[in-house]
Short mmCIF file of C-alpha atoms and ligand atoms in Angstrom, two decimals:
data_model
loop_
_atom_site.label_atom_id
_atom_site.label_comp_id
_atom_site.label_asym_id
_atom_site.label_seq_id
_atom_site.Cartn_x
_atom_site.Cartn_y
_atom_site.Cartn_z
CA UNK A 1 0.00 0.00 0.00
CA UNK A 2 2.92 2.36 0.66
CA UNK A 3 3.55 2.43 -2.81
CA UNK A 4 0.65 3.81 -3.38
CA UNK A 5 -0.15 7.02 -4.54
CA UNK A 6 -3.64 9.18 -4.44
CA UNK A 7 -5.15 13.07 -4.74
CA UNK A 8 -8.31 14.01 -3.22
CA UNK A 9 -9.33 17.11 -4.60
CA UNK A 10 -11.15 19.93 -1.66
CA UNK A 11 -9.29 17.87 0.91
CA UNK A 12 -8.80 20.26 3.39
CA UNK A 13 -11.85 20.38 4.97
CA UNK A 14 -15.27 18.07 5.30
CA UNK A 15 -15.63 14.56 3.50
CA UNK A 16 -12.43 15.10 1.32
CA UNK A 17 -10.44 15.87 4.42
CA UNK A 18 -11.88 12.71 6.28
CA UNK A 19 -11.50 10.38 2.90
CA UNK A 20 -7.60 11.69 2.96
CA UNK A 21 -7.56 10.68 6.38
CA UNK A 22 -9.10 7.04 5.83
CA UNK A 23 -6.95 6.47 2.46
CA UNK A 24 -3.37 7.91 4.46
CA UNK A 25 -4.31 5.61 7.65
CA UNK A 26 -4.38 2.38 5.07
CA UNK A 27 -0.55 3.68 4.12
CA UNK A 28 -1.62 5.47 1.07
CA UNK A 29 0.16 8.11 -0.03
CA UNK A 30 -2.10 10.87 0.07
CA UNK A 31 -1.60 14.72 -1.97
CA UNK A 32 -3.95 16.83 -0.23
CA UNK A 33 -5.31 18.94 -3.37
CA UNK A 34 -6.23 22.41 -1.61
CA UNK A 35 -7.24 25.99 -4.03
CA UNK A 36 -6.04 28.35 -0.96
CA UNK A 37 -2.60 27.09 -0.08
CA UNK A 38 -2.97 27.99 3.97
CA UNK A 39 -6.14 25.57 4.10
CA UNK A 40 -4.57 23.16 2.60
CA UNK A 41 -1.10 23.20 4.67
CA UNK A 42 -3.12 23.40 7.85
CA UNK A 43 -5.15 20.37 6.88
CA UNK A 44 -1.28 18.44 5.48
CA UNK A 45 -0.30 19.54 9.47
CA UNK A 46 -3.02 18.59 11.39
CA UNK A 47 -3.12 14.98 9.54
CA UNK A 48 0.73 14.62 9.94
CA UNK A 49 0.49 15.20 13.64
CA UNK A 50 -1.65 11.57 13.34
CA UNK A 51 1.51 9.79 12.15
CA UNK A 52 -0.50 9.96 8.40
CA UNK A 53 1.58 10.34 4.81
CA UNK A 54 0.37 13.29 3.34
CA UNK A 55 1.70 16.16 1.30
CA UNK A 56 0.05 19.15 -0.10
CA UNK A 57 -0.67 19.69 -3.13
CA UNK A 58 -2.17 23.54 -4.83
CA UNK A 59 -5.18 23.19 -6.79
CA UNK A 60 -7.99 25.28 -7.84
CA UNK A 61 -10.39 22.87 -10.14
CA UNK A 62 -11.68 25.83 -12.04
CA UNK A 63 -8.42 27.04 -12.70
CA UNK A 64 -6.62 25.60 -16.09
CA UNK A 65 -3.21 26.82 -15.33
CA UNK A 66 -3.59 25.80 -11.56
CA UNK A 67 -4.41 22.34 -12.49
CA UNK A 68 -1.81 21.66 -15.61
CA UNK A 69 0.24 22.98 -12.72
CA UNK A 70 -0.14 20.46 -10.32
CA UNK A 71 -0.33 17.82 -12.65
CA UNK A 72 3.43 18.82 -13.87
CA UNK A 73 4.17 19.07 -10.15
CA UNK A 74 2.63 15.08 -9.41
CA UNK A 75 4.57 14.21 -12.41
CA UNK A 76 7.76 15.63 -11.14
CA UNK A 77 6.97 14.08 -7.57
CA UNK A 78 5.83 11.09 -8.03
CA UNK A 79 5.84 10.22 -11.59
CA UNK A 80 2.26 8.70 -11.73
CA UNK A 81 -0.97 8.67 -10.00
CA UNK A 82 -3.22 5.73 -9.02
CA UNK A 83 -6.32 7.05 -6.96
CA UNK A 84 -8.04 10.39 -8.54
CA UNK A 85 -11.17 11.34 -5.93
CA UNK A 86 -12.64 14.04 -7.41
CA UNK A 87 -14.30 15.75 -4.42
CA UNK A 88 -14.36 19.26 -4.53
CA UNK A 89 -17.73 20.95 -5.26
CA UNK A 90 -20.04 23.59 -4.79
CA UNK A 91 -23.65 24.18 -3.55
CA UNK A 92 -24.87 27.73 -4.02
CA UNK A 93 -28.75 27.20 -4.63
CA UNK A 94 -31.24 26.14 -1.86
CA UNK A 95 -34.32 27.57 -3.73
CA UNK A 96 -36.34 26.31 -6.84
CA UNK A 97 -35.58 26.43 -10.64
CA UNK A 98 -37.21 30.06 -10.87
CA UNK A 99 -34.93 31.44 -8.57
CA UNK A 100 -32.01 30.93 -10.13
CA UNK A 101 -30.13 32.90 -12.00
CA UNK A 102 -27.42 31.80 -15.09
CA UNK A 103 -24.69 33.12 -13.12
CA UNK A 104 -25.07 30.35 -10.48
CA UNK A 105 -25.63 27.91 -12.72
CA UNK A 106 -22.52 28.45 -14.41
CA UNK A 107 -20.31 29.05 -11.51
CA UNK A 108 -21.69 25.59 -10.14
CA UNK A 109 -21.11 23.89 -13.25
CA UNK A 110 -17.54 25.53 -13.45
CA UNK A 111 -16.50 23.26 -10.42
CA UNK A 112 -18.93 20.54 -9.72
CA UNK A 113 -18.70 19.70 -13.40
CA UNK A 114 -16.06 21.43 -15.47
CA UNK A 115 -14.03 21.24 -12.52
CA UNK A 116 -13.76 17.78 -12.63
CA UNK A 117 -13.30 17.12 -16.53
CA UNK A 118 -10.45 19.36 -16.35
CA UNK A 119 -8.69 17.31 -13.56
CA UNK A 120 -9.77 13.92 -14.77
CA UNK A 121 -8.33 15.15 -18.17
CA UNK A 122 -4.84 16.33 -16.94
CA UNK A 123 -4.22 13.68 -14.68
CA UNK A 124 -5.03 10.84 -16.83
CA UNK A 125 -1.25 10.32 -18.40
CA UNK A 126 -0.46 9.59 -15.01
CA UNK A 127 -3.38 7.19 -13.72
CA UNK A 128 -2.27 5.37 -17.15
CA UNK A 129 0.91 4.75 -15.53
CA UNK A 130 -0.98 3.37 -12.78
CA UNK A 131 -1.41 -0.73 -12.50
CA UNK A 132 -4.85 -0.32 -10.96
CA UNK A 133 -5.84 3.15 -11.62
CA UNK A 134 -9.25 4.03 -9.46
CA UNK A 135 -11.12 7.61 -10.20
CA UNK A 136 -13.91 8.47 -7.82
CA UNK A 137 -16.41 11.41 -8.39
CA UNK A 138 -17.86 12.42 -5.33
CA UNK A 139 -21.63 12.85 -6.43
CA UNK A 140 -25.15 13.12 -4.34
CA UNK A 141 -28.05 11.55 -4.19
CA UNK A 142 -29.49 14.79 -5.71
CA UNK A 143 -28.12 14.04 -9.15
CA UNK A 144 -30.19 10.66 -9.96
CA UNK A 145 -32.64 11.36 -12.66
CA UNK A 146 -34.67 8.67 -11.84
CA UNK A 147 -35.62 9.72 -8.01
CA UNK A 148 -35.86 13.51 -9.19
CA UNK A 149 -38.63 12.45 -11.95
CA UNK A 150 -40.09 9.96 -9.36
CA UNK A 151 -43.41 11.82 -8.11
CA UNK A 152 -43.41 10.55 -5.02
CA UNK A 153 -40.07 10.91 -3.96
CA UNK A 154 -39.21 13.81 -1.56
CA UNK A 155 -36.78 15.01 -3.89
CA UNK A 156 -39.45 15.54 -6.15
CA UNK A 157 -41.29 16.77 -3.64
CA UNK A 158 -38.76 19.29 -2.22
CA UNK A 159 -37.70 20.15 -6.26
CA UNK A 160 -34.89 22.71 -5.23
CA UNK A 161 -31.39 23.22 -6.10
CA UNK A 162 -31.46 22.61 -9.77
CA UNK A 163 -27.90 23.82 -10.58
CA UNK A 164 -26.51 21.48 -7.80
CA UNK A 165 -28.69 18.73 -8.79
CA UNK A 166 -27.87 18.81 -12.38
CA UNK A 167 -24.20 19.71 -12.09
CA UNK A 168 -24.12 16.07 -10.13
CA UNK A 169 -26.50 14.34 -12.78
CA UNK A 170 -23.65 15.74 -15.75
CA UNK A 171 -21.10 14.47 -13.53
CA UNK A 172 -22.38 11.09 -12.97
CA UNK A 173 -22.37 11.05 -17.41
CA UNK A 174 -18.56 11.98 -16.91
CA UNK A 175 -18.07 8.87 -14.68
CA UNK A 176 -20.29 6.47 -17.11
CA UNK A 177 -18.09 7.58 -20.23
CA UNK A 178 -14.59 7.56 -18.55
CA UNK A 179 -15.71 4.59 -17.10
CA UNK A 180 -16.55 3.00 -20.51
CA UNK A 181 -13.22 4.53 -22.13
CA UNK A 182 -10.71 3.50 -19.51
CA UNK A 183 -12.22 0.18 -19.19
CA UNK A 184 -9.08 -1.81 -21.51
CA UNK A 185 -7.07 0.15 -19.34
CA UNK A 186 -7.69 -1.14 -16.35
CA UNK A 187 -9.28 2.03 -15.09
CA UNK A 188 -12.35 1.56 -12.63
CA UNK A 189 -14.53 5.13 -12.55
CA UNK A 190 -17.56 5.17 -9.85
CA UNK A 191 -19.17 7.94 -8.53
CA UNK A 192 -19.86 7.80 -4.78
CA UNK A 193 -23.12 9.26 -2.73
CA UNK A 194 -21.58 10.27 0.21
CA UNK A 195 -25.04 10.94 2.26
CA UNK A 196 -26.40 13.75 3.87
CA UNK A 197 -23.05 14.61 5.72
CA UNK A 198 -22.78 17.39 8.32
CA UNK A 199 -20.14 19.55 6.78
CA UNK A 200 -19.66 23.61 5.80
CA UNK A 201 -22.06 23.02 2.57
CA UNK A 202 -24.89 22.83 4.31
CA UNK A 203 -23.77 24.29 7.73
CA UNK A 204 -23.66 21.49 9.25
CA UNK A 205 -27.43 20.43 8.94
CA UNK A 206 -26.38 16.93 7.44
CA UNK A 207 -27.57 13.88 9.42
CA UNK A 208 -24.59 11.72 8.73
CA UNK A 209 -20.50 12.09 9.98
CA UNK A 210 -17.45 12.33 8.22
CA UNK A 211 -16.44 9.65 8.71
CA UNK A 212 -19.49 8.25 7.75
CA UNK A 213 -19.92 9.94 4.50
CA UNK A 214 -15.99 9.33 3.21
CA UNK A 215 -16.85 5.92 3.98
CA UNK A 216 -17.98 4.96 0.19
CA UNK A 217 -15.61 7.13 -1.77
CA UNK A 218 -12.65 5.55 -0.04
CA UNK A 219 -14.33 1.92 -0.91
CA UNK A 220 -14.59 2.66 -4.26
CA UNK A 221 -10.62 4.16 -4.64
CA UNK A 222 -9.99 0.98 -3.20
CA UNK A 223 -12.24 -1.34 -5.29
CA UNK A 224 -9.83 -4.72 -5.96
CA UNK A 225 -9.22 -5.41 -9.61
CA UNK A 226 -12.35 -7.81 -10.62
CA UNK A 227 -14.27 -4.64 -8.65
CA UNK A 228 -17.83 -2.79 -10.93
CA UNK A 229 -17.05 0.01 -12.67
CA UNK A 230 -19.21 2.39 -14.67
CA UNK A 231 -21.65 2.87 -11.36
CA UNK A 232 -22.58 4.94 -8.75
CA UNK A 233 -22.72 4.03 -5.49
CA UNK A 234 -23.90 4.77 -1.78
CA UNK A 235 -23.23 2.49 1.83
CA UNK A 236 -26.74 0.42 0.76
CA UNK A 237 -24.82 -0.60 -2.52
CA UNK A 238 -25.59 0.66 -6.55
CA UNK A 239 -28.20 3.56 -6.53
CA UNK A 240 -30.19 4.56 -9.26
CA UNK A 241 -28.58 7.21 -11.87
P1 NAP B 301 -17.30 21.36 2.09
O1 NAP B 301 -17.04 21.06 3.52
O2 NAP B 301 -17.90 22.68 1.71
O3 NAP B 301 -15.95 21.11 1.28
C1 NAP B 301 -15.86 21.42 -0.07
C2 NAP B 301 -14.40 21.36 -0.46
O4 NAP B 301 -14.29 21.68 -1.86
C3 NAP B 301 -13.54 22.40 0.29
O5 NAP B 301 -12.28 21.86 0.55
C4 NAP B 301 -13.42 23.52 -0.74
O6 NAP B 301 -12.27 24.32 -0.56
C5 NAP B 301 -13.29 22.67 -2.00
N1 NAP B 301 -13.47 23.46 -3.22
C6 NAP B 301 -14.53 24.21 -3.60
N2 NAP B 301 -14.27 24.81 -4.77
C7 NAP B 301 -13.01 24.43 -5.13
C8 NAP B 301 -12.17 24.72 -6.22
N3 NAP B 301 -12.54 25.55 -7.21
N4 NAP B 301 -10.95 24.11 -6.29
C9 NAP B 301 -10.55 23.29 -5.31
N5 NAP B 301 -11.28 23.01 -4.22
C10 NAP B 301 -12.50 23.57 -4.15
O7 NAP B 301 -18.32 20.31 1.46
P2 NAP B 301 -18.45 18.71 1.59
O8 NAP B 301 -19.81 18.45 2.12
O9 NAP B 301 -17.27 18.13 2.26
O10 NAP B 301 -18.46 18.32 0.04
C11 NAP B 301 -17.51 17.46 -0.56
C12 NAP B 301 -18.16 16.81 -1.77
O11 NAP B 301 -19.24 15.98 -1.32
C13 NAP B 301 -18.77 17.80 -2.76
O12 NAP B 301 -18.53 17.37 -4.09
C14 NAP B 301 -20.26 17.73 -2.45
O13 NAP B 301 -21.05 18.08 -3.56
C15 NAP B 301 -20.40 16.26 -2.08
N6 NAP B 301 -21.58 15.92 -1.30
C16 NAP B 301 -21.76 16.44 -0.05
C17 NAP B 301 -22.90 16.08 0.67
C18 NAP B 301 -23.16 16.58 2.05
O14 NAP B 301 -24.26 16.31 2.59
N7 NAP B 301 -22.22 17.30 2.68
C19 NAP B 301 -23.84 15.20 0.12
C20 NAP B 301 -23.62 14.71 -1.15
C21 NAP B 301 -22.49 15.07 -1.84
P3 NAP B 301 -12.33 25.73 0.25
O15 NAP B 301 -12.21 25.37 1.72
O16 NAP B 301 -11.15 26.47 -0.29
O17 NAP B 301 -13.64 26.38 -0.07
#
């Protein structure tokens, strides 16, 4: 396991924090991808204090030169990469489709969607070099089509947050056709429903820990070879798309 190498992206605070933690306490090599570099080498601190291999690593998802940056700076480090959790993301809109402007729903795309293409796409020359290469796209609940369009669900009932909930729906399509692509390559891509966790998104209202909600993402980084791919996935097992 020591010789293994991962990057949680938003990993200084919340779920990607605690799914660092859980991947660096299994001997993983963990980069802790942070935008705001003080964040980040707080979080890199506070985690090496436990006895846990991290290192920090600058990245702002919505930021092209920041993450061609990092990549060259993984490449330099380590040479390759063999867990990608793709975890940072935005919420900005607790109020229904009328409500919201363009604005928001571009500047949620930009990270909860774009965000992640552009990472995926940089670091993939080095998850190539990987034996097992894992990618993990830390979704919601909120994105499945099917319980959104399912009258009788409360999500259908509650029918808020459209920019979140369709930034995660367009994100789950990213994992389906990576998945699909980097299949002969040994490549498994899942997205992961952490649960309503209790972090800073939604001030803490969640019903579910940390440690709780990191507890699928950091299953599915460490799915064994003959592990699915192409799904997305919560603690109860596959969930609808
Ligand atoms: P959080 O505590 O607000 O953490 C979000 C993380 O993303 C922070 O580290 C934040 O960094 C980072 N981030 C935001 N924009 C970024 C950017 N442009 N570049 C790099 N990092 C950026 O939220 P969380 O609840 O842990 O959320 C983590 C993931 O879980 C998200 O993808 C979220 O959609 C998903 N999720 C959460 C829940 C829940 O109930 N909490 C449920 C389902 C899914 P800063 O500190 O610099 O802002």
């Amino acid at each position: 396991m020591a010789d293994t190498i991962a990057l949680v992206t938003g990993a200084n605070k919340g779920i990607g924090r605690e799914i660092s933690r859980q991947l660096a306490a299994k001997g993983i090599f963990v980069l802790i991808g942070a935008r705001d570099r003080e964040r980040g080498e707080k979080a890199v601190a506070d985690l090496r204090a436990q006895g846990l291999p991290v290192e920090f690593i600058q990245i702002d998802v919505t930021s092209q030169p920041s993450v061609d940056h990092a990549a060259a700076e993984m490449e330099r480090r380590h040479g390759r990469l063999d867990i990608l959790v793709n975890n940072a993301g935005i919420a900005l809109d607790w109020f229904p489709a009328s409500e919201l402007t363009v604005e928001v729903l571009q500047k949620t795309f930009e990270t909860n969607v774009f965000g992640v293409f552009r990472v995926t796409k940089a670091l993939l020359p080095l998850l190539r070099k990987s034996k097992h290469g894992r990618i993990v796209n830390v979704s919601s609940g909120l994105g499945s089509l099917t319980r959104n369009a399912d009258p009788n669900s409360p999500l259908a009932v509650r029918n808020m947050s459209l920019a979140y909930c369709s930034s995660k729906a367009a994100l789950n399509m990213i994992t389906i056709h990576f998945a699909n692509e980097l299949k002969s390559n040994g490549i498994k891509v899942n997205s992961a429903n952490p649960g309503f966790t209790a972090t800073d998104m939604n001030q803490h209202r969640g019903v579910r820990t940390v440690e709780q909600g990191a507890a699928t993402p950091v299953r599915l980084a460490l799915l064994p070879d003959d592990g699915p791919t192409a799904g997305v996935f919560s603690d109860d097992g596959p969930e609808p798309w």
